mmCIF file of C-alpha atoms in Angstrom:
data_model
loop_
_atom_site.group_PDB
_atom_site.id
_atom_site.type_symbol
_atom_site.label_atom_id
_atom_site.label_comp_id
_atom_site.label_asym_id
_atom_site.label_seq_id
_atom_site.Cartn_x
_atom_site.Cartn_y
_atom_site.Cartn_z
ATOM 1 C CA UNK A 1 -30.588 -8.802 -19.508
ATOM 2 C CA UNK A 2 -32.595 -5.353 -19.214
ATOM 3 C CA UNK A 3 -29.604 -3.866 -16.878
ATOM 4 C CA UNK A 4 -29.951 -1.268 -14.466
ATOM 5 C CA UNK A 5 -28.342 1.170 -16.830
ATOM 6 C CA UNK A 6 -29.915 0.196 -20.101
ATOM 7 C CA UNK A 7 -31.379 3.133 -21.887
ATOM 8 C CA UNK A 8 -30.120 5.554 -20.253
ATOM 9 C CA UNK A 9 -26.936 7.567 -21.870
ATOM 10 C CA UNK A 10 -23.259 8.045 -20.291
ATOM 11 C CA UNK A 11 -23.933 4.920 -18.480
ATOM 12 C CA UNK A 12 -22.034 1.509 -17.838
ATOM 13 C CA UNK A 13 -24.017 -0.819 -19.180
ATOM 14 C CA UNK A 14 -24.206 -4.159 -20.102
ATOM 15 C CA UNK A 15 -21.224 -4.102 -22.628
ATOM 16 C CA UNK A 16 -18.588 -2.637 -20.139
ATOM 17 C CA UNK A 17 -17.975 0.908 -21.758
ATOM 18 C CA UNK A 18 -18.794 3.511 -19.677
ATOM 19 C CA UNK A 19 -20.410 5.616 -22.224
ATOM 20 C CA UNK A 20 -23.875 4.723 -22.984
ATOM 21 C CA UNK A 21 -25.980 2.326 -25.178
ATOM 22 C CA UNK A 22 -23.603 -0.068 -27.110
ATOM 23 C CA UNK A 23 -20.610 2.439 -26.760
ATOM 24 C CA UNK A 24 -18.105 0.046 -28.495
ATOM 25 C CA UNK A 25 -15.676 2.630 -28.926
ATOM 26 C CA UNK A 26 -11.888 3.069 -28.095
ATOM 27 C CA UNK A 27 -11.098 6.171 -25.681
ATOM 28 C CA UNK A 28 -7.987 8.248 -26.421
ATOM 29 C CA UNK A 29 -7.450 11.594 -24.265
ATOM 30 C CA UNK A 30 -6.597 14.832 -26.079
ATOM 31 C CA UNK A 31 -4.216 17.538 -25.004
ATOM 32 C CA UNK A 32 -6.456 19.244 -22.805
ATOM 33 C CA UNK A 33 -7.560 15.777 -21.105
ATOM 34 C CA UNK A 34 -10.708 15.834 -22.522
ATOM 35 C CA UNK A 35 -11.798 12.388 -23.776
ATOM 36 C CA UNK A 36 -12.513 11.620 -27.054
ATOM 37 C CA UNK A 37 -14.306 9.028 -28.295
ATOM 38 C CA UNK A 38 -13.336 7.720 -31.669
ATOM 39 C CA UNK A 39 -15.527 5.453 -33.338
ATOM 40 C CA UNK A 40 -14.464 1.561 -33.630
ATOM 41 C CA UNK A 41 -15.604 -1.540 -34.991
ATOM 42 C CA UNK A 42 -18.007 -3.608 -32.636
ATOM 43 C CA UNK A 43 -15.882 -5.998 -30.974
ATOM 44 C CA UNK A 44 -18.380 -7.767 -28.653
ATOM 45 C CA UNK A 45 -22.147 -8.589 -28.270
ATOM 46 C CA UNK A 46 -24.497 -8.172 -25.456
ATOM 47 C CA UNK A 47 -28.390 -8.861 -25.541
ATOM 48 C CA UNK A 48 -29.170 -5.519 -25.820
ATOM 49 C CA UNK A 49 -27.136 -4.955 -28.545
ATOM 50 C CA UNK A 50 -28.150 -8.300 -30.079
ATOM 51 C CA UNK A 51 -31.752 -7.387 -29.895
ATOM 52 C CA UNK A 52 -30.538 -3.847 -30.961
ATOM 53 C CA UNK A 53 -29.526 -5.410 -34.596
ATOM 54 C CA UNK A 54 -32.440 -7.855 -34.803
ATOM 55 C CA UNK A 55 -34.864 -5.194 -34.421
ATOM 56 C CA UNK A 56 -33.261 -2.822 -36.725
ATOM 57 C CA UNK A 57 -29.842 -2.830 -38.357
ATOM 58 C CA UNK A 58 -29.564 1.060 -38.410
ATOM 59 C CA UNK A 59 -30.740 1.353 -34.947
ATOM 60 C CA UNK A 60 -27.688 -0.822 -33.872
ATOM 61 C CA UNK A 61 -25.220 0.854 -36.175
ATOM 62 C CA UNK A 62 -26.419 4.679 -34.485
ATOM 63 C CA UNK A 63 -26.050 3.098 -30.975
ATOM 64 C CA UNK A 64 -22.880 1.391 -31.459
ATOM 65 C CA UNK A 65 -20.635 2.925 -34.242
ATOM 66 C CA UNK A 66 -22.025 6.290 -34.536
ATOM 67 C CA UNK A 67 -22.830 6.577 -30.947
ATOM 68 C CA UNK A 68 -25.900 9.037 -31.440
ATOM 69 C CA UNK A 69 -26.797 10.750 -28.171
ATOM 70 C CA UNK A 70 -30.171 9.517 -26.688
ATOM 71 C CA UNK A 71 -32.492 11.186 -24.081
ATOM 72 C CA UNK A 72 -32.725 9.884 -21.087
ATOM 73 C CA UNK A 73 -36.533 8.041 -20.021
ATOM 74 C CA UNK A 74 -38.617 8.084 -16.960
ATOM 75 C CA UNK A 75 -39.656 4.817 -17.765
ATOM 76 C CA UNK A 76 -35.632 3.376 -18.165
ATOM 77 C CA UNK A 77 -34.433 5.236 -15.486
ATOM 78 C CA UNK A 78 -36.916 4.266 -12.907
ATOM 79 C CA UNK A 79 -35.960 0.655 -14.192
ATOM 80 C CA UNK A 80 -32.589 1.937 -13.148
ATOM 81 C CA UNK A 81 -33.219 3.191 -9.694
ATOM 82 C CA UNK A 82 -35.314 -0.252 -8.741
ATOM 83 C CA UNK A 83 -32.819 -2.196 -9.789
ATOM 84 C CA UNK A 84 -30.339 -0.350 -7.710
ATOM 85 C CA UNK A 85 -32.692 -0.418 -4.908
ATOM 86 C CA UNK A 86 -33.243 -4.531 -4.960
ATOM 87 C CA UNK A 87 -29.509 -4.494 -5.409
ATOM 88 C CA UNK A 88 -28.327 -2.892 -2.201
ATOM 89 C CA UNK A 89 -31.249 -4.687 -0.169
ATOM 90 C CA UNK A 90 -29.337 -7.547 0.192
ATOM 91 C CA UNK A 91 -26.603 -5.703 1.864
ATOM 92 C CA UNK A 92 -28.790 -5.810 5.010
ATOM 93 C CA UNK A 93 -28.983 -8.908 7.137
ATOM 94 C CA UNK A 94 -32.004 -11.244 6.001
ATOM 95 C CA UNK A 95 -34.575 -10.534 8.874
ATOM 96 C CA UNK A 96 -34.069 -6.465 7.822
ATOM 97 C CA UNK A 97 -35.170 -7.165 3.854
ATOM 98 C CA UNK A 98 -38.593 -6.019 4.357
ATOM 99 C CA UNK A 99 -40.515 -4.174 2.314
ATOM 100 C CA UNK A 100 -40.485 -0.719 3.987
ATOM 101 C CA UNK A 101 -36.625 -0.810 4.680
ATOM 102 C CA UNK A 102 -36.290 -1.297 0.480
ATOM 103 C CA UNK A 103 -38.315 1.813 0.176
ATOM 104 C CA UNK A 104 -36.604 3.794 2.226
ATOM 105 C CA UNK A 105 -33.472 3.231 0.415
ATOM 106 C CA UNK A 106 -35.265 4.765 -2.967
ATOM 107 C CA UNK A 107 -34.424 8.376 -1.980
ATOM 108 C CA UNK A 108 -30.399 8.037 -1.318
ATOM 109 C CA UNK A 109 -30.251 6.108 -4.534
ATOM 110 C CA UNK A 110 -31.787 8.406 -6.272
ATOM 111 C CA UNK A 111 -29.538 10.926 -5.308
ATOM 112 C CA UNK A 112 -26.669 8.772 -6.087
ATOM 113 C CA UNK A 113 -28.217 8.202 -9.323
ATOM 114 C CA UNK A 114 -28.385 12.040 -10.040
ATOM 115 C CA UNK A 115 -24.361 12.330 -9.089
ATOM 116 C CA UNK A 116 -23.061 9.308 -10.978
ATOM 117 C CA UNK A 117 -25.745 10.490 -14.355
ATOM 118 C CA UNK A 118 -26.167 14.080 -14.050
ATOM 119 C CA UNK A 119 -28.242 13.873 -17.507
ATOM 120 C CA UNK A 120 -31.243 12.413 -15.586
ATOM 121 C CA UNK A 121 -31.764 15.792 -13.812
ATOM 122 C CA UNK A 122 -33.389 17.111 -17.248
ATOM 123 C CA UNK A 123 -36.099 14.744 -16.684
ATOM 124 C CA UNK A 124 -37.514 17.053 -13.848
ATOM 125 C CA UNK A 125 -36.070 20.104 -15.398
ATOM 126 C CA UNK A 126 -39.980 21.037 -16.056
ATOM 127 C CA UNK A 127 -41.284 20.181 -12.633
ATOM 128 C CA UNK A 128 -40.348 23.121 -9.966
ATOM 129 C CA UNK A 129 -42.592 22.185 -7.515
ATOM 130 C CA UNK A 130 -41.509 18.523 -7.327
ATOM 131 C CA UNK A 131 -45.226 16.930 -8.407
ATOM 132 C CA UNK A 132 -44.315 14.747 -11.222
ATOM 133 C CA UNK A 133 -41.220 14.039 -9.477
ATOM 134 C CA UNK A 134 -43.291 12.747 -6.658
ATOM 135 C CA UNK A 135 -45.123 10.854 -8.807
ATOM 136 C CA UNK A 136 -42.315 9.273 -10.279
ATOM 137 C CA UNK A 137 -40.715 8.243 -6.939
ATOM 138 C CA UNK A 138 -43.964 6.673 -5.990
ATOM 139 C CA UNK A 139 -44.393 4.717 -9.219
ATOM 140 C CA UNK A 140 -40.585 3.360 -7.776
ATOM 141 C CA UNK A 141 -41.973 2.342 -4.264
ATOM 142 C CA UNK A 142 -45.070 0.666 -5.657
ATOM 143 C CA UNK A 143 -42.650 -1.515 -7.853
ATOM 144 C CA UNK A 144 -40.280 -2.239 -5.531
ATOM 145 C CA UNK A 145 -43.321 -3.327 -2.620
ATOM 146 C CA UNK A 146 -44.138 -5.497 -5.712
ATOM 147 C CA UNK A 147 -41.498 -7.624 -5.251
ATOM 148 C CA UNK A 148 -42.162 -8.512 -1.877
ATOM 149 C CA UNK A 149 -44.830 -10.662 -3.519
ATOM 150 C CA UNK A 150 -43.344 -12.380 -5.642
ATOM 151 C CA UNK A 151 -40.146 -13.293 -4.119
ATOM 152 C CA UNK A 152 -38.924 -13.290 -0.151
ATOM 153 C CA UNK A 153 -35.611 -11.668 -0.038
ATOM 154 C CA UNK A 154 -35.488 -13.133 3.875
ATOM 155 C CA UNK A 155 -34.730 -16.276 2.162
ATOM 156 C CA UNK A 156 -32.159 -15.792 -0.486
ATOM 157 C CA UNK A 157 -28.621 -14.920 -0.157
ATOM 158 C CA UNK A 158 -27.730 -14.217 -3.687
ATOM 159 C CA UNK A 159 -24.022 -15.681 -4.622
ATOM 160 C CA UNK A 160 -23.357 -12.587 -7.582
ATOM 161 C CA UNK A 161 -25.183 -9.284 -8.066
ATOM 162 C CA UNK A 162 -24.807 -6.978 -10.891
ATOM 163 C CA UNK A 163 -22.628 -9.812 -12.038
ATOM 164 C CA UNK A 164 -20.486 -8.690 -15.370
ATOM 165 C CA UNK A 165 -20.237 -11.834 -17.257
ATOM 166 C CA UNK A 166 -18.119 -12.066 -20.570
ATOM 167 C CA UNK A 167 -16.638 -15.343 -22.693
ATOM 168 C CA UNK A 168 -15.228 -15.859 -25.890
ATOM 169 C CA UNK A 169 -16.858 -18.797 -28.083
ATOM 170 C CA UNK A 170 -14.583 -20.969 -30.133
ATOM 171 C CA UNK A 171 -15.093 -18.225 -33.057
ATOM 172 C CA UNK A 172 -13.765 -15.283 -31.497
ATOM 173 C CA UNK A 173 -16.928 -13.679 -30.716
ATOM 174 C CA UNK A 174 -16.805 -11.907 -27.472
ATOM 175 C CA UNK A 175 -20.486 -12.068 -25.279
ATOM 176 C CA UNK A 176 -20.652 -9.732 -22.510
ATOM 177 C CA UNK A 177 -23.499 -8.502 -20.306
ATOM 178 C CA UNK A 178 -24.424 -7.882 -16.728
ATOM 179 C CA UNK A 179 -26.537 -10.555 -14.802
ATOM 180 C CA UNK A 180 -29.037 -8.886 -12.325
ATOM 181 C CA UNK A 181 -28.593 -11.782 -9.857
ATOM 182 C CA UNK A 182 -27.515 -15.389 -9.634
ATOM 183 C CA UNK A 183 -28.900 -17.899 -7.116
ATOM 184 C CA UNK A 184 -26.933 -20.991 -6.186
ATOM 185 C CA UNK A 185 -28.639 -23.820 -4.457
ATOM 186 C CA UNK A 186 -26.511 -25.788 -2.119
ATOM 187 C CA UNK A 187 -27.065 -29.066 -4.518
ATOM 188 C CA UNK A 188 -24.880 -26.248 -6.992
ATOM 189 C CA UNK A 189 -28.096 -25.796 -9.144
ATOM 190 C CA UNK A 190 -27.721 -22.070 -10.912
ATOM 191 C CA UNK A 191 -30.596 -20.011 -11.345
ATOM 192 C CA UNK A 192 -30.208 -16.575 -13.364
ATOM 193 C CA UNK A 193 -32.342 -14.064 -12.462
ATOM 194 C CA UNK A 194 -33.119 -11.066 -14.112
ATOM 195 C CA UNK A 195 -36.241 -8.185 -12.960
ATOM 196 C CA UNK A 196 -37.962 -6.151 -15.462
ATOM 197 C CA UNK A 197 -39.772 -3.197 -14.214
ATOM 198 C CA UNK A 198 -42.570 -3.465 -17.551
ATOM 199 C CA UNK A 199 -45.455 -6.200 -17.764
ATOM 200 C CA UNK A 200 -44.872 -9.616 -18.570
ATOM 201 C CA UNK A 201 -45.071 -10.312 -22.451
ATOM 202 C CA UNK A 202 -48.042 -12.210 -23.935
ATOM 203 C CA UNK A 203 -47.553 -15.439 -24.220
ATOM 204 C CA UNK A 204 -46.696 -15.623 -28.173
ATOM 205 C CA UNK A 205 -43.734 -12.989 -27.136
ATOM 206 C CA UNK A 206 -42.236 -15.155 -24.675
ATOM 207 C CA UNK A 207 -39.755 -16.873 -26.697
ATOM 208 C CA UNK A 208 -38.193 -13.028 -27.406
ATOM 209 C CA UNK A 209 -37.931 -12.094 -23.576
ATOM 210 C CA UNK A 210 -36.336 -15.721 -23.023
ATOM 211 C CA UNK A 211 -33.723 -14.517 -25.798
ATOM 212 C CA UNK A 212 -31.362 -12.537 -23.406
ATOM 213 C CA UNK A 213 -31.878 -15.147 -20.095
ATOM 214 C CA UNK A 214 -30.700 -18.089 -22.779
ATOM 215 C CA UNK A 215 -27.858 -15.453 -23.874
ATOM 216 C CA UNK A 216 -26.587 -15.382 -19.837
ATOM 217 C CA UNK A 217 -27.035 -18.818 -19.737
ATOM 218 C CA UNK A 218 -24.868 -19.545 -22.733
ATOM 219 C CA UNK A 219 -22.139 -17.016 -20.963
ATOM 220 C CA UNK A 220 -22.357 -19.017 -18.008
ATOM 221 C CA UNK A 221 -21.829 -22.550 -19.475
ATOM 222 C CA UNK A 222 -18.998 -21.292 -21.367
ATOM 223 C CA UNK A 223 -17.219 -19.940 -18.420
ATOM 224 C CA UNK A 224 -18.096 -22.288 -15.794
ATOM 225 C CA UNK A 225 -19.334 -25.680 -17.987
ATOM 226 C CA UNK A 226 -22.413 -25.438 -16.538
ATOM 227 C CA UNK A 227 -26.237 -25.412 -17.704
ATOM 228 C CA UNK A 228 -28.254 -23.428 -15.482
ATOM 229 C CA UNK A 229 -30.748 -24.993 -13.983
ATOM 230 C CA UNK A 230 -33.510 -22.176 -14.310
ATOM 231 C CA UNK A 231 -33.964 -18.761 -15.832
ATOM 232 C CA UNK A 232 -36.579 -16.578 -13.597
ATOM 233 C CA UNK A 233 -37.890 -12.960 -14.913
ATOM 234 C CA UNK A 234 -39.707 -11.214 -12.538
ATOM 235 C CA UNK A 235 -41.634 -8.826 -13.971
ATOM 236 C CA UNK A 236 -42.778 -5.881 -11.358
ATOM 237 C CA UNK A 237 -45.290 -4.133 -13.706
ATOM 238 C CA UNK A 238 -47.434 -6.634 -13.824
ATOM 239 C CA UNK A 239 -46.624 -8.891 -10.649
ATOM 240 C CA UNK A 240 -45.682 -12.001 -12.901
ATOM 241 C CA UNK A 241 -42.737 -14.257 -12.862
ATOM 242 C CA UNK A 242 -41.496 -16.242 -15.944
ATOM 243 C CA UNK A 243 -39.088 -19.110 -15.547
ATOM 244 C CA UNK A 244 -37.892 -21.449 -18.314
ATOM 245 C CA UNK A 245 -35.530 -24.319 -17.655
ATOM 246 C CA UNK A 246 -32.711 -24.615 -20.208
ATOM 247 C CA UNK A 247 -31.084 -27.551 -21.487
ATOM 248 C CA UNK A 248 -27.848 -28.090 -23.518
ATOM 249 C CA UNK A 249 -29.259 -27.977 -27.009
ATOM 250 C CA UNK A 250 -31.033 -24.670 -26.223
ATOM 251 C CA UNK A 251 -27.884 -22.892 -25.409
ATOM 252 C CA UNK A 252 -25.838 -24.550 -28.725
ATOM 253 C CA UNK A 253 -29.032 -23.058 -30.785
ATOM 254 C CA UNK A 254 -28.622 -19.596 -28.967
ATOM 255 C CA UNK A 255 -24.771 -20.155 -30.090
ATOM 256 C CA UNK A 256 -25.631 -21.018 -33.838
ATOM 257 C CA UNK A 257 -27.817 -17.473 -33.799
ATOM 258 C CA UNK A 258 -25.461 -15.497 -31.981
ATOM 259 C CA UNK A 259 -22.663 -16.258 -34.637
ATOM 260 C CA UNK A 260 -24.883 -15.978 -37.913
ATOM 261 C CA UNK A 261 -26.240 -12.417 -36.024
ATOM 262 C CA UNK A 262 -22.645 -11.713 -35.352
ATOM 263 C CA UNK A 263 -21.259 -12.469 -39.144
ATOM 264 C CA UNK A 264 -24.674 -9.916 -40.384
ATOM 265 C CA UNK A 265 -23.069 -7.623 -37.938
ATOM 266 C CA UNK A 266 -19.355 -8.020 -39.536
ATOM 267 C CA UNK A 267 -20.797 -7.751 -43.219
ATOM 268 C CA UNK A 268 -22.496 -4.245 -42.437
ATOM 269 C CA UNK A 269 -19.793 -3.036 -40.645
ATOM 270 C CA UNK A 270 -17.425 -3.760 -43.886
ATOM 271 C CA UNK A 271 -19.756 -2.572 -46.666
ATOM 272 C CA UNK A 272 -21.241 0.258 -44.637
ATOM 273 C CA UNK A 273 -24.921 -1.167 -45.569
ATOM 274 C CA UNK A 274 -27.239 -0.861 -42.345
ATOM 275 C CA UNK A 275 -30.704 -0.887 -43.630
ATOM 276 C CA UNK A 276 -33.472 0.313 -41.425
ATOM 277 C CA UNK A 277 -36.225 -1.959 -40.258
ATOM 278 C CA UNK A 278 -39.252 -0.125 -39.661
ATOM 279 C CA UNK A 279 -41.717 -1.348 -37.242
ATOM 280 C CA UNK A 280 -44.018 0.134 -34.884
ATOM 281 C CA UNK A 281 -41.383 0.633 -32.305
ATOM 282 C CA UNK A 282 -40.190 3.530 -34.475
ATOM 283 C CA UNK A 283 -42.180 5.864 -32.491
ATOM 284 C CA UNK A 284 -40.327 5.570 -29.380
ATOM 285 C CA UNK A 285 -36.861 5.885 -31.620
ATOM 286 C CA UNK A 286 -34.586 9.247 -30.725
ATOM 287 C CA UNK A 287 -33.129 8.868 -34.174
ATOM 288 C CA UNK A 288 -35.875 9.604 -36.303
ATOM 289 C CA UNK A 289 -34.551 12.929 -37.799
ATOM 290 C CA UNK A 290 -31.180 10.979 -39.213
ATOM 291 C CA UNK A 291 -33.464 7.851 -40.340
ATOM 292 C CA UNK A 292 -34.161 7.374 -44.115
ATOM 293 C CA UNK A 293 -37.498 6.129 -43.427
ATOM 294 C CA UNK A 294 -38.256 9.562 -41.779
ATOM 295 C CA UNK A 295 -37.001 11.759 -44.375
ATOM 296 C CA UNK A 296 -33.520 12.023 -42.609
ATOM 297 C CA UNK A 297 -29.833 11.435 -43.753
ATOM 298 C CA UNK A 298 -27.649 9.283 -41.360
ATOM 299 C CA UNK A 299 -24.329 10.945 -40.587
ATOM 300 C CA UNK A 300 -21.286 9.494 -42.525
ATOM 301 C CA UNK A 301 -20.339 6.443 -42.022
ATOM 302 C CA UNK A 302 -17.369 6.996 -39.312
ATOM 303 C CA UNK A 303 -15.474 3.606 -40.317
ATOM 304 C CA UNK A 304 -13.722 2.163 -43.719
ATOM 305 C CA UNK A 305 -15.736 0.615 -45.943
ATOM 306 C CA UNK A 306 -14.193 -2.527 -47.863
ATOM 307 C CA UNK A 307 -14.753 -1.716 -51.728
ATOM 308 C CA UNK A 308 -15.905 -4.478 -54.171
ATOM 309 C CA UNK A 309 -12.355 -5.157 -54.970
ATOM 310 C CA UNK A 310 -11.049 -5.996 -51.334
ATOM 311 C CA UNK A 311 -9.670 -2.634 -50.438
ATOM 312 C CA UNK A 312 -10.979 0.228 -48.604
ATOM 313 C CA UNK A 313 -12.728 3.533 -49.348
ATOM 314 C CA UNK A 314 -14.207 6.599 -47.835
ATOM 315 C CA UNK A 315 -12.572 9.542 -46.977
ATOM 316 C CA UNK A 316 -11.883 10.890 -44.082
ATOM 317 C CA UNK A 317 -13.004 7.584 -42.321
ATOM 318 C CA UNK A 318 -11.714 6.961 -38.748
ATOM 319 C CA UNK A 319 -9.913 4.071 -38.232
ATOM 320 C CA UNK A 320 -11.598 1.456 -36.105
ATOM 321 C CA UNK A 321 -9.498 0.401 -33.449
ATOM 322 C CA UNK A 322 -9.107 -3.418 -32.460
ATOM 323 C CA UNK A 323 -11.102 -4.589 -29.416
ATOM 324 C CA UNK A 324 -13.110 -2.927 -27.000
ATOM 325 C CA UNK A 325 -12.187 0.207 -24.912
ATOM 326 C CA UNK A 326 -13.366 -1.098 -20.932
ATOM 327 C CA UNK A 327 -21.870 -0.734 -20.608
ATOM 328 C CA UNK A 328 -19.042 -1.615 -24.387
#
């Protein structure tokens, strides 16, 4: 899912570690009490990180293993803000879940975001008069208001909001993530809902958008032995709602895909071979300076590399910690 933390460095995201995008790293405390991040082999998979590897294996390495810093963006931070408002709205009684009330939550949630993630303050460091911030907050208001034309919160009582889920497959692979909203009908039917602050994709790209939702459906099925009745993507940027009703065969296909993906990640982790995959998305990547496609050199690989004979090589390589810290 596109979680409320997605794209904001140093936050709790969809892999459960408070350390930024894909922060699957061990944490230890030095003598002076300063947290030191230690590179670790990946131990779980989220929709975001699966998407990273499919988009560009080197990007996955930079985010998950090297944990290179990334600057917060206005779009991703606005998404975080809108997600938090829609989550908090359901704290109010049904009759009070109105658009004016939702918009009134924005200033307080923005203050909270700045306190918990101080790095977002730099987004408007060059805006002393606050004009750009005002426009940015105004766009957040418009996104929140548009949601009321797509769903009626007075008729909804979510079973879960911002629900962290984790399931272990028979293979040992851990799948984890954060689901924006889970609705359960009186009949027991489950609906998984995800908010998107961007625009709906063209029909030919809908399957890619649904991958994340099918991932969550697989996790819910593994946890509850229930196939969700409906998957729903709510696009606030364009005012569209995309729905899909999965069946068990869908989830089995997704599981096979994830197992194949995980095997590719495991192999790359052992060999240290993370190949860049150039696309038009490279223009938005924070890591061009260390990407071979842009004339850069990646940092030294921080994990042991398995030599052809079965041993490991690599001077000064950090030893991978077993498992995750507890975003990953």
